Amino acid sequence: MTRILLVDDDSCAVQSLQALLEMDGYEVRATMSSVEALELLGRERFDVVVTDLEMPRVHGVEVVRAAIAASPATRVYVVSAYQGSAVCKQAVAAGAERAFTKPLDYDKLVACLPAA
Amino acid sequence: MPPPAATDETEKPDQKSTRARSSPSHSEGDARDLGESAELTRIARWGWAPLVAGCVVITMTIVAAWEFAMVRAGFAPTAPKVRALLALRAVVTSTLLAAWAGYYVLRLRRRVEAERARTIEERHRLALQEEHITQSEGLVAYARVLAHEVRAPLHGLHLSAKALGRATRMEPEKAQRYIGTCTERIEADASRLTALVNEYLAASHAMSPDAPHEPVDLTALVRHVAASLRVDPAIAQAPSLDLASGDVRVSGNRARLERLVRILMEHAARASGDGPVVARLEREREHARLTITDTGPHFVDPANVFRPFHPSERAGAGLALAVAHDIVRSHAGEIRAENLEGDRGVRFEFRLPLETWP
C-alpha cells in the first residue's frame, strides 16, 4: 500500500486531505508539526510526501530536502498559498515534483500519485 | 477614571489644523515656522516706526554734517533764513524718501511673510497627504496578504466539502465516521474566514487616515485597558501594572493608542495563560516607554513577528501585531519584541515621543 506523509500546520486542511486519501485507499500519516515530520522521515519510509510550505519552526523547503535525503525515490509535492512564489521554486529546486496552489484541486493531486 | 474612547471619526476644521501642527514628524519644524511667522507679523505691524525714525536721524545727521562742511569751506549762504530753508527742504525731502523706502521694504516683508505662510500650509498639506498614502499603502499590503491568507481556510473548505460529498455516497455506517468531522471542519474554516475578514476590518479602522491627534495620557489609558482585561472571561491573568507617577502624555490618536496597548496586553496574556504578565510604563528622557513582559513561549523568529500573518505558535498568525507596529510607526515611535533569557517569556517594548519634555 502506498504510504503518504501529510505535513500542514492547518488542522482542518490536513484532516480533510487525510480523510480523502484514506477513502481512496492510501495509508496516510498526518502531522501538523514540521519538526515532527522531520523525525518521522528519519525513522519511517514514505512513498509520497505532501507538505505545506509556510510553517513555523521548520520551513516546508526543509521538509522537502529531508524527504529527498531520507529516500531519493520519495515523491514530494508542496502545497502553498503563494502561487509561483520564490519558495515554491526553491521547493522544486530542492526536489519537489510539483507545487500546488491552495485551495488544492484534489483530483489533480491524486492524478500525480501512484496507485494506492 | 478611564479615558473615553474616541469613536467620533468626524473632524472639525480646528482639529484638522491642530493635527496638522502636531503631526509627529513635522511638529518641531512647524512650531519653529509658526514662531518665525509671529515674529514677522509683529515686525510688519510695528517695524515701520524704528525704520522711518532711523532713516530720519541718519538723513538729518548727513544734512547737518554737509551744512557744517559747507560753512567750514566757505561755500554756504550766509543769510540764516536761506540756510534754514535749505536745511528744512533737505530734511523734508529726506523724510519723504525714508518713509517711501520704509513702506516699500515693509511691503516686501509682507509679501515674503505671505509666501512663507503659503509654503508652511503647502508643507502641512503634503505631510498629511504623505501620511494618507502611507496608511493606504499599509491597507493595500494587508489586503494583498489577506488575499493569500483566505486561501488556507478556502483550501480546508474545498477539501472538507469534497470529503463530505464522498462520505454521503458511502455506506451509512462508514459515512458516519466522516460526516460529523467534515461538518465540524467546514464550520471551523468558515469561522476562520469570518475572523480574517473581521481582523482586516479592525485593521482598516485602526489605520484610518482621518484619525485626529490629541494629547493622550498613557498612564490612564494603560490602566483602562488593564481594567477591561480583568473582566474579560477569555483572559486568565490580566497584566499587573508598574506605572510612572504623574501623567505620561503623548500626542496621538486615543483610539489607535488604546488598540495598540490592548493588542500587546491581550497577546501577552493569552500567550501566558495562567502565568503573570507585567506592564511597565515609564518616562525615558523625551520618550514614553511601555514594556510588557510575559511568561508565554518564546517566539521562533522575534525579528519577523510584526509581519502581517506571520505564523506564530504563541498566538497563531494574524494582523494584530502588524497593526500594533503600524500604529507605533504612525506615531513616530519604535516597537520591538524579544525573547527573554531561559525557556519562556517575551518582552514587547514600544517608545513614543512625549508630548512635552518632563
Short mmCIF file of C-alpha atoms in Angstrom, two decimals:
data_model
loop_
_atom_site.label_atom_id
_atom_site.label_comp_id
_atom_site.label_asym_id
_atom_site.label_seq_id
_atom_site.Cartn_x
_atom_site.Cartn_y
_atom_site.Cartn_z
CA MET A 1 0.00 0.00 0.00
CA THR A 2 1.29 3.47 -0.88
CA ARG A 3 2.28 5.36 2.25
CA ILE A 4 1.76 9.12 2.29
CA LEU A 5 3.03 11.67 4.80
CA LEU A 6 0.95 14.85 5.07
CA VAL A 7 2.52 17.90 6.68
CA ASP A 8 0.46 21.05 7.27
CA ASP A 9 0.03 23.25 10.33
CA ASP A 10 -3.62 23.80 9.31
CA SER A 11 -5.50 21.09 11.20
CA CYS A 12 -8.74 21.29 9.18
CA ALA A 13 -6.96 21.01 5.84
CA VAL A 14 -4.68 18.19 6.91
CA GLN A 15 -7.52 16.13 8.40
CA SER A 16 -9.78 16.59 5.37
CA LEU A 17 -6.99 15.68 2.96
CA GLN A 18 -6.17 12.66 5.11
CA ALA A 19 -9.83 11.58 5.00
CA LEU A 20 -9.98 11.92 1.21
CA LEU A 21 -6.75 9.99 0.65
CA GLU A 22 -7.87 7.24 3.03
CA MET A 23 -11.17 7.00 1.13
CA ASP A 24 -9.06 6.43 -1.98
CA GLY A 25 -7.23 3.60 -0.26
CA TYR A 26 -3.93 5.24 0.71
CA GLU A 27 -2.21 4.70 4.02
CA VAL A 28 -1.81 8.21 5.41
CA ARG A 29 0.25 9.59 8.26
CA ALA A 30 -0.56 13.23 9.03
CA THR A 31 1.21 15.75 11.22
CA MET A 32 0.73 19.43 11.92
CA SER A 33 4.31 19.93 13.04
CA SER A 34 7.16 20.20 10.57
CA VAL A 35 9.56 19.27 13.39
CA GLU A 36 7.66 16.00 13.91
CA ALA A 37 7.69 15.50 10.14
CA LEU A 38 11.49 15.55 10.14
CA GLU A 39 11.51 12.95 12.94
CA LEU A 40 9.06 10.73 11.03
CA LEU A 41 11.12 11.00 7.86
CA GLY A 42 14.16 9.93 9.86
CA ARG A 43 12.61 6.73 11.15
CA GLU A 44 9.87 5.73 8.67
CA ARG A 45 9.74 5.31 4.94
CA PHE A 46 7.11 7.08 2.83
CA ASP A 47 6.34 6.78 -0.87
CA VAL A 48 4.86 10.26 -1.09
CA VAL A 49 5.20 13.41 1.00
CA VAL A 50 2.70 16.25 0.64
CA THR A 51 3.78 19.30 2.60
CA ASP A 52 2.73 22.88 3.19
CA LEU A 53 5.49 25.45 2.85
CA GLU A 54 4.76 28.29 5.29
CA MET A 55 5.04 26.64 8.71
CA PRO A 56 6.56 27.81 12.00
CA ARG A 57 9.90 26.43 13.25
CA VAL A 58 10.87 24.38 10.19
CA HIS A 59 10.02 25.64 6.71
CA GLY A 60 8.42 23.32 4.17
CA VAL A 61 11.50 23.52 1.93
CA GLU A 62 13.48 21.87 4.73
CA VAL A 63 10.89 19.09 4.83
CA VAL A 64 11.34 18.61 1.07
CA ARG A 65 15.12 18.36 1.50
CA ALA A 66 14.78 15.94 4.42
CA ALA A 67 12.35 13.71 2.47
CA ILE A 68 14.66 13.53 -0.55
CA ALA A 69 17.67 12.93 1.69
CA ALA A 70 15.86 10.13 3.53
CA SER A 71 14.74 8.46 0.35
CA PRO A 72 15.53 9.81 -3.13
CA ALA A 73 12.67 7.74 -4.58
CA THR A 74 10.09 9.55 -2.45
CA ARG A 75 7.80 11.76 -4.45
CA VAL A 76 7.37 15.12 -2.80
CA TYR A 77 4.59 17.59 -3.54
CA VAL A 78 4.25 21.00 -1.98
CA VAL A 79 1.08 23.00 -1.39
CA SER A 80 1.33 26.75 -0.96
CA ALA A 81 -0.95 29.76 -0.83
CA TYR A 82 1.67 31.69 -2.79
CA GLN A 83 1.37 30.70 -6.42
CA GLY A 84 4.63 30.78 -8.34
CA SER A 85 6.46 32.31 -5.40
CA ALA A 86 10.19 32.10 -4.79
CA VAL A 87 9.69 29.49 -2.07
CA CYS A 88 7.73 27.28 -4.49
CA LYS A 89 10.66 27.50 -6.89
CA GLN A 90 13.04 26.72 -4.02
CA ALA A 91 10.96 23.67 -3.11
CA VAL A 92 11.04 22.40 -6.70
CA ALA A 93 14.78 23.06 -6.85
CA ALA A 94 15.15 21.08 -3.62
CA GLY A 95 13.49 18.08 -5.23
CA ALA A 96 9.72 18.56 -5.09
CA GLU A 97 8.00 17.15 -8.17
CA ARG A 98 5.31 19.78 -8.30
CA ALA A 99 3.97 22.78 -6.40
CA PHE A 100 0.20 23.04 -5.96
CA THR A 101 -1.65 26.23 -5.08
CA LYS A 102 -4.22 26.47 -2.30
CA PRO A 103 -7.11 25.78 -2.48
CA LEU A 104 -5.86 22.42 -3.66
CA ASP A 105 -7.53 20.69 -6.60
CA TYR A 106 -7.67 17.22 -5.06
CA ASP A 107 -8.23 15.44 -8.36
CA LYS A 108 -5.07 16.96 -9.82
CA LEU A 109 -3.09 15.78 -6.78
CA VAL A 110 -4.47 12.24 -7.00
CA ALA A 111 -3.66 12.14 -10.71
CA CYS A 112 0.01 12.63 -9.79
CA LEU A 113 0.07 9.94 -7.08
CA PRO A 114 0.98 6.31 -7.63
CA ALA A 115 -1.86 3.83 -7.33
CA ALA A 116 -2.98 3.04 -3.81
CA MET B 1 -11.25 57.34 35.63
CA PRO B 2 -10.75 55.54 32.33
CA PRO B 3 -10.30 57.74 29.30
CA PRO B 4 -13.30 57.85 26.96
CA ALA B 5 -12.72 56.05 23.73
CA ALA B 6 -12.54 58.34 20.74
CA THR B 7 -15.18 56.90 18.49
CA ASP B 8 -16.16 60.01 16.59
CA GLU B 9 -14.17 60.00 13.37
CA THR B 10 -15.55 63.34 12.16
CA GLU B 11 -13.05 66.11 12.35
CA LYS B 12 -13.65 69.80 12.95
CA PRO B 13 -11.58 72.31 10.96
CA ASP B 14 -9.75 73.48 14.09
CA GLN B 15 -8.95 69.85 14.97
CA LYS B 16 -7.59 69.44 11.47
CA SER B 17 -5.26 72.37 11.88
CA THR B 18 -4.26 71.11 15.35
CA ARG B 19 -3.45 67.71 13.90
CA ALA B 20 -1.50 69.29 11.10
CA ARG B 21 0.53 71.28 13.56
CA SER B 22 1.06 68.35 15.87
CA SER B 23 1.85 65.87 13.14
CA PRO B 24 4.64 63.80 14.71
CA SER B 25 7.23 64.14 12.02
CA HIS B 26 6.70 67.83 11.42
CA SER B 27 5.73 69.32 14.77
CA GLU B 28 9.16 70.74 15.61
CA GLY B 29 9.65 72.41 12.22
CA ASP B 30 6.09 73.66 12.25
CA ALA B 31 6.47 75.21 15.69
CA ARG B 32 9.63 76.94 14.53
CA ASP B 33 7.88 78.18 11.38
CA LEU B 34 4.93 79.43 13.39
CA GLY B 35 7.29 81.25 15.77
CA GLU B 36 9.02 82.93 12.86
CA SER B 37 5.69 83.80 11.32
CA ALA B 38 4.52 85.53 14.54
CA GLU B 39 7.77 87.47 14.67
CA LEU B 40 7.30 88.60 11.08
CA THR B 41 3.73 89.71 11.81
CA ARG B 42 4.98 91.79 14.74
CA ILE B 43 7.65 93.38 12.53
CA ALA B 44 5.16 94.05 9.74
CA ARG B 45 2.80 95.76 12.19
CA TRP B 46 5.28 97.87 14.18
CA GLY B 47 8.57 97.65 12.33
CA TRP B 48 7.94 100.80 10.22
CA ALA B 49 8.39 103.16 13.22
CA PRO B 50 12.07 102.48 14.06
CA LEU B 51 12.83 102.14 10.35
CA VAL B 52 11.44 105.57 9.43
CA ALA B 53 12.88 107.15 12.62
CA GLY B 54 16.28 105.68 11.81
CA CYS B 55 16.13 106.99 8.26
CA VAL B 56 15.19 110.49 9.50
CA VAL B 57 18.03 110.55 12.08
CA ILE B 58 20.58 109.36 9.54
CA THR B 59 19.40 111.87 6.93
CA MET B 60 19.44 114.74 9.42
CA THR B 61 22.92 113.78 10.55
CA ILE B 62 24.12 113.76 6.94
CA VAL B 63 22.45 117.16 6.25
CA ALA B 64 23.97 118.66 9.42
CA ALA B 65 27.40 117.31 8.52
CA TRP B 66 27.04 118.65 4.98
CA GLU B 67 26.00 122.08 6.23
CA PHE B 68 28.85 122.12 8.71
CA ALA B 69 31.33 121.20 5.99
CA MET B 70 29.93 123.86 3.63
CA VAL B 71 30.18 126.53 6.33
CA ARG B 72 33.76 125.47 7.16
CA ALA B 73 34.68 125.58 3.45
CA GLY B 74 33.02 128.99 2.98
CA PHE B 75 30.52 127.84 0.29
CA ALA B 76 27.36 128.06 2.35
CA PRO B 77 24.98 131.01 2.02
CA THR B 78 25.45 133.45 4.83
CA ALA B 79 21.85 134.52 5.27
CA PRO B 80 20.47 132.47 8.17
CA LYS B 81 16.93 132.32 6.70
CA VAL B 82 18.18 130.90 3.41
CA ARG B 83 20.31 128.37 5.26
CA ALA B 84 17.35 127.38 7.44
CA LEU B 85 15.07 126.93 4.39
CA LEU B 86 17.69 124.83 2.62
CA ALA B 87 18.11 122.65 5.68
CA LEU B 88 14.32 122.28 6.06
CA ARG B 89 13.98 121.32 2.39
CA ALA B 90 16.68 118.69 2.82
CA VAL B 91 15.02 117.28 5.95
CA VAL B 92 11.52 117.12 4.40
CA THR B 93 12.81 115.55 1.19
CA SER B 94 14.87 113.03 3.13
CA THR B 95 11.96 112.17 5.45
CA LEU B 96 9.65 111.56 2.50
CA LEU B 97 12.29 109.41 0.82
CA ALA B 98 12.86 107.48 4.05
CA ALA B 99 9.10 106.96 4.54
CA TRP B 100 8.75 105.67 0.99
CA ALA B 101 11.74 103.34 1.41
CA GLY B 102 10.33 102.05 4.72
CA TYR B 103 6.91 101.49 3.16
CA TYR B 104 8.48 99.64 0.24
CA VAL B 105 10.59 97.42 2.49
CA LEU B 106 7.59 96.57 4.66
CA ARG B 107 5.51 95.69 1.59
CA LEU B 108 8.28 93.36 0.53
CA ARG B 109 8.32 91.82 4.00
CA ARG B 110 4.58 91.29 3.93
CA ARG B 111 4.88 89.54 0.59
CA VAL B 112 7.67 87.35 1.94
CA GLU B 113 5.56 86.57 5.00
CA ALA B 114 2.55 85.63 2.89
CA GLU B 115 4.72 83.41 0.72
CA ARG B 116 6.20 81.74 3.81
CA ALA B 117 2.70 81.11 5.22
CA ARG B 118 1.68 79.56 1.90
CA THR B 119 4.78 77.35 1.97
CA ILE B 120 4.01 76.18 5.52
CA GLU B 121 0.41 75.44 4.56
CA GLU B 122 1.58 73.52 1.50
CA ARG B 123 4.08 71.56 3.61
CA HIS B 124 1.29 70.60 6.04
CA ARG B 125 -0.90 69.52 3.17
CA LEU B 126 1.87 67.41 1.65
CA ALA B 127 2.69 65.88 5.06
CA LEU B 128 -0.94 64.87 5.56
CA GLN B 129 -1.10 63.56 2.01
CA GLU B 130 2.06 61.53 2.61
CA GLU B 131 0.59 60.12 5.83
CA HIS B 132 -2.60 59.14 3.98
CA ILE B 133 -0.59 57.47 1.21
CA THR B 134 1.50 55.52 3.75
CA GLN B 135 -1.64 54.32 5.52
CA SER B 136 -3.35 53.44 2.24
CA GLU B 137 -0.27 51.52 1.16
CA GLY B 138 -0.39 49.69 4.50
CA LEU B 139 -4.01 48.71 3.90
CA VAL B 140 -3.24 47.60 0.35
CA ALA B 141 -0.38 45.48 1.71
CA TYR B 142 -2.73 43.98 4.31
CA ALA B 143 -5.31 43.27 1.61
CA ARG B 144 -2.67 41.57 -0.52
CA VAL B 145 -1.60 39.37 2.38
CA LEU B 146 -5.24 38.76 3.32
CA ALA B 147 -5.94 37.52 -0.21
CA HIS B 148 -3.31 34.84 0.39
CA GLU B 149 -4.43 34.10 3.92
CA VAL B 150 -8.01 33.34 2.92
CA ARG B 151 -6.64 30.61 0.71
CA ALA B 152 -5.86 28.46 3.76
CA PRO B 153 -9.45 28.21 5.07
CA LEU B 154 -10.72 28.03 1.47
CA HIS B 155 -8.32 25.15 0.95
CA GLY B 156 -9.77 23.41 4.02
CA LEU B 157 -13.34 24.16 2.92
CA HIS B 158 -12.72 22.68 -0.54
CA LEU B 159 -11.23 19.51 0.87
CA SER B 160 -13.87 19.12 3.62
CA ALA B 161 -16.70 19.69 1.14
CA LYS B 162 -15.21 17.12 -1.22
CA ALA B 163 -14.76 14.62 1.61
CA LEU B 164 -18.32 15.27 2.76
CA GLY B 165 -19.62 14.70 -0.76
CA ARG B 166 -17.75 11.41 -0.94
CA ALA B 167 -18.96 10.38 2.52
CA THR B 168 -22.61 10.84 1.58
CA ARG B 169 -22.15 8.24 -1.14
CA MET B 170 -20.69 5.69 1.29
CA GLU B 171 -22.49 3.08 3.30
CA PRO B 172 -24.23 4.79 6.25
CA GLU B 173 -22.04 3.15 8.91
CA LYS B 174 -18.82 4.16 7.20
CA ALA B 175 -20.18 7.58 6.24
CA GLN B 176 -20.93 8.48 9.86
CA ARG B 177 -17.22 8.41 10.57
CA TYR B 178 -16.61 11.26 8.14
CA ILE B 179 -19.78 13.34 8.05
CA GLY B 180 -19.53 14.70 11.61
CA THR B 181 -15.85 15.62 11.37
CA CYS B 182 -16.21 17.16 7.90
CA THR B 183 -19.10 19.32 9.08
CA GLU B 184 -17.08 20.47 12.09
CA ARG B 185 -14.15 21.37 9.86
CA ILE B 186 -16.35 23.28 7.45
CA GLU B 187 -17.74 25.27 10.39
CA ALA B 188 -14.22 25.86 11.71
CA ASP B 189 -12.97 27.10 8.33
CA ALA B 190 -16.00 29.34 7.88
CA SER B 191 -15.24 30.81 11.32
CA ARG B 192 -11.63 31.37 10.31
CA LEU B 193 -12.75 33.20 7.17
CA THR B 194 -15.06 35.37 9.26
CA ALA B 195 -12.26 36.07 11.74
CA LEU B 196 -9.89 37.05 8.91
CA VAL B 197 -12.40 39.48 7.43
CA ASN B 198 -13.17 40.93 10.87
CA GLU B 199 -9.49 41.31 11.59
CA TYR B 200 -8.96 43.14 8.33
CA LEU B 201 -11.90 45.44 9.05
CA ALA B 202 -10.49 46.17 12.51
CA ALA B 203 -7.08 46.83 10.96
CA SER B 204 -8.52 49.17 8.35
CA HIS B 205 -10.35 51.04 11.14
CA ALA B 206 -7.14 51.29 13.17
CA MET B 207 -5.28 52.56 10.09
CA SER B 208 -7.96 55.08 9.14
CA PRO B 209 -6.11 58.12 7.72
CA ASP B 210 -8.58 60.62 9.19
CA ALA B 211 -7.93 59.82 12.85
CA PRO B 212 -7.25 63.12 14.70
CA HIS B 213 -4.30 63.50 17.06
CA GLU B 214 -4.66 64.92 20.56
CA PRO B 215 -2.80 64.82 23.89
CA VAL B 216 -3.22 61.32 25.38
CA ASP B 217 -2.31 60.31 28.93
CA LEU B 218 -0.78 56.85 28.52
CA THR B 219 -0.97 56.15 32.27
CA ALA B 220 -4.76 56.43 32.30
CA LEU B 221 -5.02 54.57 29.02
CA VAL B 222 -2.90 51.61 30.23
CA ARG B 223 -4.97 51.45 33.46
CA HIS B 224 -8.17 51.47 31.42
CA VAL B 225 -7.08 48.63 29.11
CA ALA B 226 -5.78 46.51 32.02
CA ALA B 227 -9.09 47.03 33.90
CA SER B 228 -11.09 45.89 30.87
CA LEU B 229 -8.91 42.76 30.54
CA ARG B 230 -9.55 41.91 34.23
CA VAL B 231 -13.24 41.40 33.44
CA ASP B 232 -12.62 39.60 30.16
CA PRO B 233 -13.52 35.93 30.69
CA ALA B 234 -11.13 34.86 27.92
CA ILE B 235 -8.15 36.29 29.83
CA ALA B 236 -6.96 34.12 32.71
CA GLN B 237 -4.46 36.58 34.14
CA ALA B 238 -4.67 40.32 33.41
CA PRO B 239 -1.40 42.25 33.43
CA SER B 240 -0.17 43.76 36.68
CA LEU B 241 0.89 47.38 36.33
CA ASP B 242 4.01 49.28 37.25
CA LEU B 243 3.31 52.86 36.20
CA ALA B 244 5.38 56.03 36.40
CA SER B 245 3.97 58.64 38.79
CA GLY B 246 2.09 61.51 37.15
CA ASP B 247 0.90 61.83 33.60
CA VAL B 248 2.84 60.33 30.74
CA ARG B 249 1.44 62.31 27.85
CA VAL B 250 1.99 61.68 24.18
CA SER B 251 0.46 63.28 21.13
CA GLY B 252 -1.60 60.76 19.20
CA ASN B 253 -4.92 59.25 18.35
CA ARG B 254 -6.53 57.92 21.53
CA ALA B 255 -8.48 55.11 19.83
CA ARG B 256 -5.40 53.85 17.97
CA LEU B 257 -3.17 54.02 21.03
CA GLU B 258 -5.79 52.14 23.05
CA ARG B 259 -5.90 49.49 20.36
CA LEU B 260 -2.10 49.28 20.39
CA VAL B 261 -1.96 48.72 24.16
CA ARG B 262 -4.86 46.25 24.01
CA ILE B 263 -3.24 44.21 21.22
CA LEU B 264 0.02 43.83 23.14
CA MET B 265 -1.58 43.14 26.53
CA GLU B 266 -4.05 40.64 25.11
CA HIS B 267 -1.35 38.90 23.13
CA ALA B 268 0.88 38.63 26.21
CA ALA B 269 -1.98 37.49 28.46
CA ARG B 270 -3.21 34.84 26.02
CA ALA B 271 0.29 33.51 25.41
CA SER B 272 0.98 33.36 29.17
CA GLY B 273 -2.24 31.59 30.15
CA ASP B 274 -2.19 31.50 33.96
CA GLY B 275 1.34 32.94 34.09
CA PRO B 276 2.00 36.53 35.17
CA VAL B 277 2.23 39.46 32.79
CA VAL B 278 3.73 42.80 33.83
CA ALA B 279 3.18 46.12 32.07
CA ARG B 280 5.65 48.85 32.98
CA LEU B 281 5.19 52.44 31.82
CA GLU B 282 7.96 54.97 32.34
CA ARG B 283 9.38 58.22 31.04
CA GLU B 284 12.71 57.94 29.32
CA ARG B 285 14.11 61.40 28.52
CA GLU B 286 11.87 62.65 25.71
CA HIS B 287 10.03 59.33 25.25
CA ALA B 288 7.32 57.30 26.94
CA ARG B 289 8.24 53.63 27.15
CA LEU B 290 5.80 50.79 27.74
CA THR B 291 7.29 47.36 28.39
CA ILE B 292 5.07 44.28 28.57
CA THR B 293 6.78 41.18 29.86
CA ASP B 294 5.02 37.83 29.73
CA THR B 295 5.71 34.21 30.58
CA GLY B 296 4.47 32.64 27.36
CA PRO B 297 6.57 30.55 24.98
CA HIS B 298 9.37 32.15 23.01
CA PHE B 299 8.90 33.50 19.52
CA VAL B 300 10.59 31.29 16.94
CA ASP B 301 11.54 34.32 14.87
CA PRO B 302 11.24 37.50 17.00
CA ALA B 303 12.53 39.75 14.19
CA ASN B 304 9.53 38.98 11.99
CA VAL B 305 6.64 38.88 14.44
CA PHE B 306 5.30 42.22 13.20
CA ARG B 307 4.87 40.95 9.64
CA PRO B 308 1.20 40.52 8.66
CA PHE B 309 0.02 36.93 9.23
CA HIS B 310 3.46 35.80 10.32
CA PRO B 311 2.90 32.27 11.69
CA SER B 312 3.48 32.12 15.43
CA GLU B 313 3.00 29.29 17.87
CA ARG B 314 2.22 31.83 20.59
CA ALA B 315 -0.98 33.25 19.14
CA GLY B 316 -1.41 31.97 15.62
CA ALA B 317 -0.98 34.08 12.52
CA GLY B 318 -2.85 37.34 12.27
CA LEU B 319 -2.79 41.05 11.68
CA ALA B 320 -2.82 42.23 15.30
CA LEU B 321 0.93 42.62 15.80
CA ALA B 322 1.32 44.12 12.31
CA VAL B 323 -1.35 46.68 13.20
CA ALA B 324 0.44 47.41 16.51
CA HIS B 325 3.64 48.00 14.56
CA ASP B 326 1.93 50.36 12.13
CA ILE B 327 0.21 52.29 14.92
CA VAL B 328 3.56 52.87 16.64
CA ARG B 329 5.16 53.88 13.35
CA SER B 330 2.36 56.34 12.59
CA HIS B 331 3.10 57.97 15.98
CA ALA B 332 6.83 58.36 15.18
CA GLY B 333 7.71 55.64 17.68
CA GLU B 334 9.60 52.36 17.81
CA ILE B 335 8.47 48.88 18.77
CA ARG B 336 10.30 45.61 19.25
CA ALA B 337 9.81 42.12 20.60
CA GLU B 338 12.47 39.91 22.13
CA ASN B 339 12.64 36.57 23.83
CA LEU B 340 13.68 36.60 27.48
CA GLU B 341 16.57 34.50 28.69
CA GLY B 342 15.60 31.00 29.67
CA ASP B 343 12.94 28.76 28.18
CA ARG B 344 9.97 31.09 28.25
CA GLY B 345 8.98 34.72 28.25
CA VAL B 346 8.74 37.53 25.72
CA ARG B 347 9.18 41.26 26.18
CA PHE B 348 7.37 43.78 24.00
CA GLU B 349 8.57 47.34 24.19
CA PHE B 350 7.41 50.46 22.43
CA ARG B 351 8.59 54.05 22.74
CA LEU B 352 6.60 57.11 21.72
CA PRO B 353 7.71 60.76 21.81
CA LEU B 354 6.37 62.57 24.88
CA GLU B 355 4.06 65.47 24.15
CA THR B 356 6.20 67.76 26.36
CA TRP B 357 9.53 67.01 27.94
CA PRO B 358 9.41 66.46 31.70
#
